[in-house]
mmCIF file of C-alpha atoms and ligand atoms in Angstrom:
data_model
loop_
_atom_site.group_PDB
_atom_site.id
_atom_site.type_symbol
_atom_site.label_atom_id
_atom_site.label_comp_id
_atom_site.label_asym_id
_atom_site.label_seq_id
_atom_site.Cartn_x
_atom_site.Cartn_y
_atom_site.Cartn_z
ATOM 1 C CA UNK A 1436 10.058 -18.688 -2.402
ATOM 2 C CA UNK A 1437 8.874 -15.977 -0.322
ATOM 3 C CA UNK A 1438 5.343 -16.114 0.874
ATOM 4 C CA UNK A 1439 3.460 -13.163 1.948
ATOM 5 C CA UNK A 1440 0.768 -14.304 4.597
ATOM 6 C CA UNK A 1441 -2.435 -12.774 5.963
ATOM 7 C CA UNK A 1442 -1.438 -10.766 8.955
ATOM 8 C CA UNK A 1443 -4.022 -12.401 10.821
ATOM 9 C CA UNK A 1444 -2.048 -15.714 10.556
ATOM 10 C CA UNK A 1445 1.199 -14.754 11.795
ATOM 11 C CA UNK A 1446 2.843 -16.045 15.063
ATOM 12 C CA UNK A 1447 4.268 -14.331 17.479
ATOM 13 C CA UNK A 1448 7.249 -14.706 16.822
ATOM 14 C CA UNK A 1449 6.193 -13.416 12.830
ATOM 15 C CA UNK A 1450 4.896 -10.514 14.205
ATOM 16 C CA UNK A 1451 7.844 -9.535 16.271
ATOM 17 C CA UNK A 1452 10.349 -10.438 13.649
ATOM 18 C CA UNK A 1453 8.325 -7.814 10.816
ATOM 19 C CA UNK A 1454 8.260 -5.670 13.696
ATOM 20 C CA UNK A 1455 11.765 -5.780 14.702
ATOM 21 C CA UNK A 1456 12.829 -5.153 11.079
ATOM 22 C CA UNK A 1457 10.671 -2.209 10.277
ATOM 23 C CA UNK A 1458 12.120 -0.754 14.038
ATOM 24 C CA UNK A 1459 16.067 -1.688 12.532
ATOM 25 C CA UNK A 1460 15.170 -0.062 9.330
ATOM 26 C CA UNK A 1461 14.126 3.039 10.990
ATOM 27 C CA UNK A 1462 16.848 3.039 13.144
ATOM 28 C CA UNK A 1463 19.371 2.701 10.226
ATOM 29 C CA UNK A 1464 17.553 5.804 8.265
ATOM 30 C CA UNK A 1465 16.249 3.102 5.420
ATOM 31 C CA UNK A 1466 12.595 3.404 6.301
ATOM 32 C CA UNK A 1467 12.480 7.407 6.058
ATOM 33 C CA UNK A 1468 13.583 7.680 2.200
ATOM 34 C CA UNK A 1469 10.840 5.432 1.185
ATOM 35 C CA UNK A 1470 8.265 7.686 3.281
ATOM 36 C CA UNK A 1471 9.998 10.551 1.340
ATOM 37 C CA UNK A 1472 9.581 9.003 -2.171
ATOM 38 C CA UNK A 1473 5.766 8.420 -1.833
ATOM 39 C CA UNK A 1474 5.075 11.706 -0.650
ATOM 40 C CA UNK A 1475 7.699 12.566 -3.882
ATOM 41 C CA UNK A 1476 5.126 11.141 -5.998
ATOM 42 C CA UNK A 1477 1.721 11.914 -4.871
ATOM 43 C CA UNK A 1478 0.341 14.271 -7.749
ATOM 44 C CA UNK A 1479 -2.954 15.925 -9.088
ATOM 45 C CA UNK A 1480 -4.624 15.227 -12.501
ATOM 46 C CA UNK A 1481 -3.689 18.169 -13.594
ATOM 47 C CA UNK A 1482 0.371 18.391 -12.812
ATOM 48 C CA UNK A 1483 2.633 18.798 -15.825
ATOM 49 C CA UNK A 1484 4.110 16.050 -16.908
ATOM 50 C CA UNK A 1485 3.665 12.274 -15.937
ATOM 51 C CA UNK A 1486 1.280 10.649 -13.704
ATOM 52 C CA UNK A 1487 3.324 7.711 -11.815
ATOM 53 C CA UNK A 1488 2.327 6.755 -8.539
ATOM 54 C CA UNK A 1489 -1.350 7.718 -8.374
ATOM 55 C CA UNK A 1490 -4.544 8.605 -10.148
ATOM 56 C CA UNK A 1491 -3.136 7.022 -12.893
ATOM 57 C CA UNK A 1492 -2.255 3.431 -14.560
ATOM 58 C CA UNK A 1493 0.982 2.563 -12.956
ATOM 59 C CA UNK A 1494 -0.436 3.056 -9.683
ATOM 60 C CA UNK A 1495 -0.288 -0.808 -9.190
ATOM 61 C CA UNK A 1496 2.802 -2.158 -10.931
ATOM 62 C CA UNK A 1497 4.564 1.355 -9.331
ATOM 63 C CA UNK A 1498 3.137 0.552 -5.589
ATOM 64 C CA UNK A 1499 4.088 -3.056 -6.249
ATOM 65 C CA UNK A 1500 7.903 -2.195 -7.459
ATOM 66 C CA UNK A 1501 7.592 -0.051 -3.971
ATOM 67 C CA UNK A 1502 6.716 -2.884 -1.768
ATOM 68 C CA UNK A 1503 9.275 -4.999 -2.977
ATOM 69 C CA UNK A 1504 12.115 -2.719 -2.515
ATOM 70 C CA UNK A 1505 10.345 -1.836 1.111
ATOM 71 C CA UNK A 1506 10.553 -5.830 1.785
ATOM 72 C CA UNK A 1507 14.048 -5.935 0.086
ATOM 73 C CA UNK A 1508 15.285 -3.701 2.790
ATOM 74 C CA UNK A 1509 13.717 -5.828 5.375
ATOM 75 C CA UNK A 1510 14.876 -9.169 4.223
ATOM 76 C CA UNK A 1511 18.464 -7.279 4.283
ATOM 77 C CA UNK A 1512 17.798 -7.191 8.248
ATOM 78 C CA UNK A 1513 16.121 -10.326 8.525
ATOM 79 C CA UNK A 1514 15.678 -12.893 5.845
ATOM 80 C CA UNK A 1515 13.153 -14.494 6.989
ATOM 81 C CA UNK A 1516 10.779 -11.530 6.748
ATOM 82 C CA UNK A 1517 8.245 -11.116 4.110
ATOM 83 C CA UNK A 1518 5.192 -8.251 3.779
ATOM 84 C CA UNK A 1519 1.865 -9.341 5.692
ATOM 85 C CA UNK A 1520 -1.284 -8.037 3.811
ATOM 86 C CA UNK A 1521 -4.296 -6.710 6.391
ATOM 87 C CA UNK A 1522 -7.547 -8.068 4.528
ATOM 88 C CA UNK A 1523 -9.549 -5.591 6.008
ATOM 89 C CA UNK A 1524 -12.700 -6.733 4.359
ATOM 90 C CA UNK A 1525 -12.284 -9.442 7.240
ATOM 91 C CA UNK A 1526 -10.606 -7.458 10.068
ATOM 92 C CA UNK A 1527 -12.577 -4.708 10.074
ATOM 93 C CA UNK A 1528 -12.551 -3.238 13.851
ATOM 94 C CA UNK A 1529 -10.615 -0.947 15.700
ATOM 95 C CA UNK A 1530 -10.674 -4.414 17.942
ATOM 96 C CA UNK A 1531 -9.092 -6.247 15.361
ATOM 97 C CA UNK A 1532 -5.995 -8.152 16.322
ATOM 98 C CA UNK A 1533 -3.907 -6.063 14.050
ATOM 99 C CA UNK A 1534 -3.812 -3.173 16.317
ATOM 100 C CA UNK A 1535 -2.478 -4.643 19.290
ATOM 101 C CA UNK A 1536 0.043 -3.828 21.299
ATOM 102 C CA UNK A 1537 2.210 -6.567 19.648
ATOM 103 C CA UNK A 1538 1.797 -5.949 16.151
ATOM 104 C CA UNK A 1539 0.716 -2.278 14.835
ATOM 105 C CA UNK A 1540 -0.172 -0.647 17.975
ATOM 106 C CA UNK A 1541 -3.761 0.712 18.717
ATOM 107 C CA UNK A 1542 -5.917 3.658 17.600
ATOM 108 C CA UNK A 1543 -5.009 7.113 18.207
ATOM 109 C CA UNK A 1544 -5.928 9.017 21.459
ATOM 110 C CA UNK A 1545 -8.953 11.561 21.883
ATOM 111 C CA UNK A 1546 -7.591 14.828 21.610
ATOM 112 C CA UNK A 1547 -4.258 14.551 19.431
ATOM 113 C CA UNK A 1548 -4.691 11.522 17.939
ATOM 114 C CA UNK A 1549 -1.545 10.492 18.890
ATOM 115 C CA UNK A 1550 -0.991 6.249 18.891
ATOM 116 C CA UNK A 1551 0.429 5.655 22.520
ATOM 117 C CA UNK A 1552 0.303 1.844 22.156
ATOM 118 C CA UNK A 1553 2.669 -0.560 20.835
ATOM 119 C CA UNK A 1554 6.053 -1.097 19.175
ATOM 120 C CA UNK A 1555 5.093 2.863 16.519
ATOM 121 C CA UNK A 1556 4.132 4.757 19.920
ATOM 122 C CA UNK A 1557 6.276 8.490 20.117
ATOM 123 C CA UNK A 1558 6.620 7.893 23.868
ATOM 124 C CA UNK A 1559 9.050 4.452 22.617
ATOM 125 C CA UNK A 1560 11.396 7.059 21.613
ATOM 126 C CA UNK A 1561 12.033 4.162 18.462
ATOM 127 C CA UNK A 1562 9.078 5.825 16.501
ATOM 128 C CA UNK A 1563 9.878 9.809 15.698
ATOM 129 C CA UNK A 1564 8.569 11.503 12.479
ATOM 130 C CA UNK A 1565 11.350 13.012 10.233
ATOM 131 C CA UNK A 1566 8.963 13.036 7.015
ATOM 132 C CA UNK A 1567 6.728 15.405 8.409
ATOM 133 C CA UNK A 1568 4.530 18.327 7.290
ATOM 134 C CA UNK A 1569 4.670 20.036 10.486
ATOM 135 C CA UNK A 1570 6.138 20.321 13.907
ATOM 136 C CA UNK A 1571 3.994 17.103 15.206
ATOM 137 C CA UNK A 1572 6.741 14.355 14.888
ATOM 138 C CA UNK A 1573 4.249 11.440 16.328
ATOM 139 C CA UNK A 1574 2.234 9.070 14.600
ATOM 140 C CA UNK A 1575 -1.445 9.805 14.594
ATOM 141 C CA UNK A 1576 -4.535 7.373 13.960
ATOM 142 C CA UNK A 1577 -8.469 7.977 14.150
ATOM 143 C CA UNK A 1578 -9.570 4.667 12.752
ATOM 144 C CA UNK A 1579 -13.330 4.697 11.897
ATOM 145 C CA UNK A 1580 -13.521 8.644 12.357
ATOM 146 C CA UNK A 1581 -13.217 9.843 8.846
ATOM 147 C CA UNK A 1582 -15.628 7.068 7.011
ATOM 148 C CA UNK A 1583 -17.277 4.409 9.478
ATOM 149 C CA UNK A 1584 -17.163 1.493 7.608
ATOM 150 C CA UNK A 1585 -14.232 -0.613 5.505
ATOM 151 C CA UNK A 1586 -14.733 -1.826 2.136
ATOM 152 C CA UNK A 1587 -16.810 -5.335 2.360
ATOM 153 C CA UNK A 1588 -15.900 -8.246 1.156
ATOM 154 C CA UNK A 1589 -18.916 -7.640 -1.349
ATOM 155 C CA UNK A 1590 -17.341 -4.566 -2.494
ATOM 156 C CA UNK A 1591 -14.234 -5.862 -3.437
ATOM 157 C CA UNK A 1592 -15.594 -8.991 -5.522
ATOM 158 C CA UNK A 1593 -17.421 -6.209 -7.332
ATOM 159 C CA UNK A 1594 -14.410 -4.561 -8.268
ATOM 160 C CA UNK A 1595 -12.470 -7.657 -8.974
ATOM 161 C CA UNK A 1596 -14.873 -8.359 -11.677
ATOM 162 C CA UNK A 1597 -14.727 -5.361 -13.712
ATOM 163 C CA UNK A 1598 -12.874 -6.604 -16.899
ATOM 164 C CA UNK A 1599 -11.051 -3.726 -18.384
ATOM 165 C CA UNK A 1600 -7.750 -2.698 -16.318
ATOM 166 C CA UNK A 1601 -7.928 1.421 -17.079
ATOM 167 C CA UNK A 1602 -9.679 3.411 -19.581
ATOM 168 C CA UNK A 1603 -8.909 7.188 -21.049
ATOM 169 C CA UNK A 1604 -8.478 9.572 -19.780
ATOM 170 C CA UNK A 1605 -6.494 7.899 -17.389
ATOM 171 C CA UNK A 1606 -6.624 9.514 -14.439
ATOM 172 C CA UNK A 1607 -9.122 9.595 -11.344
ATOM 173 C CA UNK A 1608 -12.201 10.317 -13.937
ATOM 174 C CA UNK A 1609 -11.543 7.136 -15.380
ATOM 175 C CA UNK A 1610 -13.731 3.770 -15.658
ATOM 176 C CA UNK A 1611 -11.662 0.316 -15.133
ATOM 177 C CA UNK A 1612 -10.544 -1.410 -12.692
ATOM 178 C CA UNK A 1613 -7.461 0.458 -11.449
ATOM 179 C CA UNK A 1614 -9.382 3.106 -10.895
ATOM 180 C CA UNK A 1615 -12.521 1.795 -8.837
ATOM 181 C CA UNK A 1616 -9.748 -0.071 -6.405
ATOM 182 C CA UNK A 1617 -7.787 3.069 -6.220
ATOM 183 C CA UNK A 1618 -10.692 4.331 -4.932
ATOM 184 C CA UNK A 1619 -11.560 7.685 -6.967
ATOM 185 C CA UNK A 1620 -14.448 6.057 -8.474
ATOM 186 C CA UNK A 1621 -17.628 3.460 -7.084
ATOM 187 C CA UNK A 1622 -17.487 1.936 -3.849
ATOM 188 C CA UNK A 1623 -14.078 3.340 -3.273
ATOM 189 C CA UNK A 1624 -11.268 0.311 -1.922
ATOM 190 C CA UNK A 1625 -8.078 1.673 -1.592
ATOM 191 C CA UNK A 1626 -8.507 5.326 -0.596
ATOM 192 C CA UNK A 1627 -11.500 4.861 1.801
ATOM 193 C CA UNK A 1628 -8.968 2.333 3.887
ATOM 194 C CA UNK A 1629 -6.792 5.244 4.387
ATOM 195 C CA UNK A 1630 -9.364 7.999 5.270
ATOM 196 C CA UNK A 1631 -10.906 4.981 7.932
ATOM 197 C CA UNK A 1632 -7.294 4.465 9.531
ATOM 198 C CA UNK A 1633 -6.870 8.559 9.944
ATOM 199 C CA UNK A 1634 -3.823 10.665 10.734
ATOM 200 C CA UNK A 1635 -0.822 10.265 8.980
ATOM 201 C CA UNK A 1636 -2.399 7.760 6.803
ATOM 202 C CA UNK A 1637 -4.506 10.378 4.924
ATOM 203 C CA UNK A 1638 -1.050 12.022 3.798
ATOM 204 C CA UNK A 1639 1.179 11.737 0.938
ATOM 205 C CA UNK A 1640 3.543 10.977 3.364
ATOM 206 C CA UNK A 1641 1.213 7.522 4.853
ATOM 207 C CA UNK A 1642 4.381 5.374 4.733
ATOM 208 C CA UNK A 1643 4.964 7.138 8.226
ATOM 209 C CA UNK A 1644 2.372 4.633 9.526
ATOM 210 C CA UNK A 1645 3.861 1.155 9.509
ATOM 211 C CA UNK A 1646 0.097 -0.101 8.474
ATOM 212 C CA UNK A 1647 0.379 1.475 5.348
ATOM 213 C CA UNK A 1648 2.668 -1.537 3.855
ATOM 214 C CA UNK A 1649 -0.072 -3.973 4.970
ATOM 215 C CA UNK A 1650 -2.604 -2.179 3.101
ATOM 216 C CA UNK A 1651 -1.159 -2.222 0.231
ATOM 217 C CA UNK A 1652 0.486 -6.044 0.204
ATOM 218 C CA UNK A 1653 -3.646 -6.637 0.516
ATOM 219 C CA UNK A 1654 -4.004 -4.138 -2.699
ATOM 220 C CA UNK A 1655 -1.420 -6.090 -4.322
ATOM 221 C CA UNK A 1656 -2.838 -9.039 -3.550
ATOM 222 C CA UNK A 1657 -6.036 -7.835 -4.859
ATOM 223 C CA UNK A 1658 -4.155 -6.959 -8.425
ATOM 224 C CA UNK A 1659 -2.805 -10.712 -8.445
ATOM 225 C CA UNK A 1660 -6.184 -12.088 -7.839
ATOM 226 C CA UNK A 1661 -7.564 -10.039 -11.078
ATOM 227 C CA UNK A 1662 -4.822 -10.786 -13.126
ATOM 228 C CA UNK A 1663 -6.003 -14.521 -12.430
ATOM 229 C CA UNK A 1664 -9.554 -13.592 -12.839
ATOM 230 C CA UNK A 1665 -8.996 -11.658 -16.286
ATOM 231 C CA UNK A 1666 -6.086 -13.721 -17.597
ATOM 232 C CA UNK A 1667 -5.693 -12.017 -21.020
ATOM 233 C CA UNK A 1668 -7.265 -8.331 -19.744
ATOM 234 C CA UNK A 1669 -3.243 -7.129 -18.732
ATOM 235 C CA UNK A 1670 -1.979 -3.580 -18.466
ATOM 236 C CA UNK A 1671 -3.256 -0.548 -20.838
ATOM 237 C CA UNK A 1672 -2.729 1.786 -22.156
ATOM 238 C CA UNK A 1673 -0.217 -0.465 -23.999
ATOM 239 C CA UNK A 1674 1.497 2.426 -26.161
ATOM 240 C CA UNK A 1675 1.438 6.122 -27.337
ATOM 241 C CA UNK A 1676 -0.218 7.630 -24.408
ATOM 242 C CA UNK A 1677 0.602 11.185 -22.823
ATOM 243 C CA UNK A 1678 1.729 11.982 -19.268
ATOM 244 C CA UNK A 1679 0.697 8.301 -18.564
ATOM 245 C CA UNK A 1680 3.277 5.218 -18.201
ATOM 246 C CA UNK A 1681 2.731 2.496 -21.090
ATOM 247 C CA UNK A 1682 3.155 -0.615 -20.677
ATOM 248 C CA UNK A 1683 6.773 -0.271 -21.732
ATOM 249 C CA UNK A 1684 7.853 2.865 -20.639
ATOM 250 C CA UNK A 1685 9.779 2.778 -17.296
ATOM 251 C CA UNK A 1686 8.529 4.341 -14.229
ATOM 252 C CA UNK A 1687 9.844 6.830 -12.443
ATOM 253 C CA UNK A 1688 12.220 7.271 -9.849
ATOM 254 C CA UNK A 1689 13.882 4.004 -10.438
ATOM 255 C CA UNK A 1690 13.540 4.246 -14.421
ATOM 256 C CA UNK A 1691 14.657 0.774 -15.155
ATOM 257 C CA UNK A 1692 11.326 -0.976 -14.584
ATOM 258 C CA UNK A 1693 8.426 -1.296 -16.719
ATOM 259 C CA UNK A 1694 4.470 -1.980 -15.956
ATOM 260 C CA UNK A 1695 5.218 -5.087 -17.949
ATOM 261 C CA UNK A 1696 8.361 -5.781 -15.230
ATOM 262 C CA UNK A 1697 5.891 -5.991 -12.976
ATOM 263 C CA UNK A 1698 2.939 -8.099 -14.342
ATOM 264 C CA UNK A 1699 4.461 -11.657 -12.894
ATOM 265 C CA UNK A 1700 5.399 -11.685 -9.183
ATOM 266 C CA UNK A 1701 5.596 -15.141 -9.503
ATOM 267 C CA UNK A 1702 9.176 -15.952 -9.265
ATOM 268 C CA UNK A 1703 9.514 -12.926 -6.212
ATOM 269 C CA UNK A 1704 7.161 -13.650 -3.934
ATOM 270 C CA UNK A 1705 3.906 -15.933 -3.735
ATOM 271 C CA UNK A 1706 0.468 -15.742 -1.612
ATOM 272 C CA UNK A 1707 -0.642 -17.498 1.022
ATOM 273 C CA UNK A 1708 -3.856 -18.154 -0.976
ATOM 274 C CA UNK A 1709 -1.553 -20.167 -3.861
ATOM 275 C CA UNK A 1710 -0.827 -17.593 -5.842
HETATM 276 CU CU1 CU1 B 1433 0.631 5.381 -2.529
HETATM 277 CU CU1 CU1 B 1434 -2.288 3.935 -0.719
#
């Protein structure tokens, strides 16, 4: 059974290894198509036709159907990889451990913002933007420049124990707790972590920062520990709802999974915390 672990646990020889096998799958060309299909389905409230990956219900079981194809493609280069989650209600400085020179690299410099630390630094020559929305092909970070201050610990326990999953109309308006961890509503979780990291991270195409995956294992994470919380709350709507995925309606682009595929990670991957 795979176990995803706090990145703050791993060895060095853990963090190398993820590292190593997000470098290999950007080498290889994997790594840009999945920075290609977030940005494919970032969308407004008011597109035509269906909400999938965000500001709407599926944004969990559709980020964690993501995740485990990202970590699918990993364990293809090295099986003995799994998806760290950042609990940054913990590690909550730009001093933090996870932004060493080891692991994700450091914070972006004055000026440009470009990161010229670690294993994601432009001047590696291993770390070039191809998903890009203009000529500046090198990752950028401003941690604690757009909002000073990661969710707490607090926060998130607040979230966690709002009972009701989503709630009409379904989108960033709504009540629920999809959409106060997506962010668009209350103390704001998921989208205030990517306004605090900066640069490419406040883009549709965020997958171009490695840090992104380690956010959201620690969103996912955060779904599992509701579901345990809320044991018969599960996924709504449940049926007969516009431009929204149901519970049994499959989600686009792989169309053969379901919210309801996605309820039980149990038998893909486990968490360090038992779970
Ligand atoms: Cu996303
Ligand atoms: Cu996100």
């Amino acid at each position: 059974m795979a176990v995803r672990k706090n990145q703050a646990t791993l060895t060095a020889q853990e963090k190398r290894a993820f590292v190593n096998a997000v470098l290999a799958l950007k080498g290889n060309g994997g790594y840009d198509s999945f920075v290609s299909t977030h940005n494919d389905f970032i969308i407004s409230d008011t597109d035509n036709g269906e909400r999938v990956g965000h500001r709407s219900p599926s944004f969990l079981p559709w980020h964690r159907r993501f995740l485990l194809q990202f970590e699918e493609a990993l364990q293809a280069i090295d099986p003995t990889v799994t998806l760290p989650y950042w609990d940054w209600t913990a590690d909550r400085t730009a001093g933090a451990s996870i932004w060493g020179a080891d692991f994700m690299g450091g914070n972006g410099r004055s000026g440009d913002s470009q990161v010229t630390t670690g294993p994601f630094a432009f001047s590696t020559g291993n770390w070039t933007l191809n998903v890009r929305a203009d000529s500046r092909s090198y990752l950028r970070r401003a941690l604690g420049s757009g909002v000073a201050q990661l969710p707490t610990r607090a926060e998130t326990s607040g979230v966690l124990a709002i009972s009701t999953y989503d709630a009409a109309p379904w989108n960033s308006a709504s009540d629920g707790f999809r959409n106060n961890l997506e962010g668009w509503r209350g103390v704001n979780l998921h989208n205030r972590v990517h306004v605090w990291v900066g640069g490419l991270m406040t883009t549709g195409m965020s997958p171009n920062d490695p840090v992104f995956w380690l956010h959201h294992c620690f969103i996912d994470k955060l779904w599992s520990e509701w579901q345990r919380l809320h044991p018969s709350a599960g996924y709504l709507p449940t049926a007969g709802t516009a431009n929204v995925v149901d519970l049994n309606e499959v989600m686009k682009p792989w169309n053969n999974v379901t919210p309801a595929d996605m309820l039980d990670h149990s038998a893909r991957y486990t968490y360090d915390t038992g779970f």
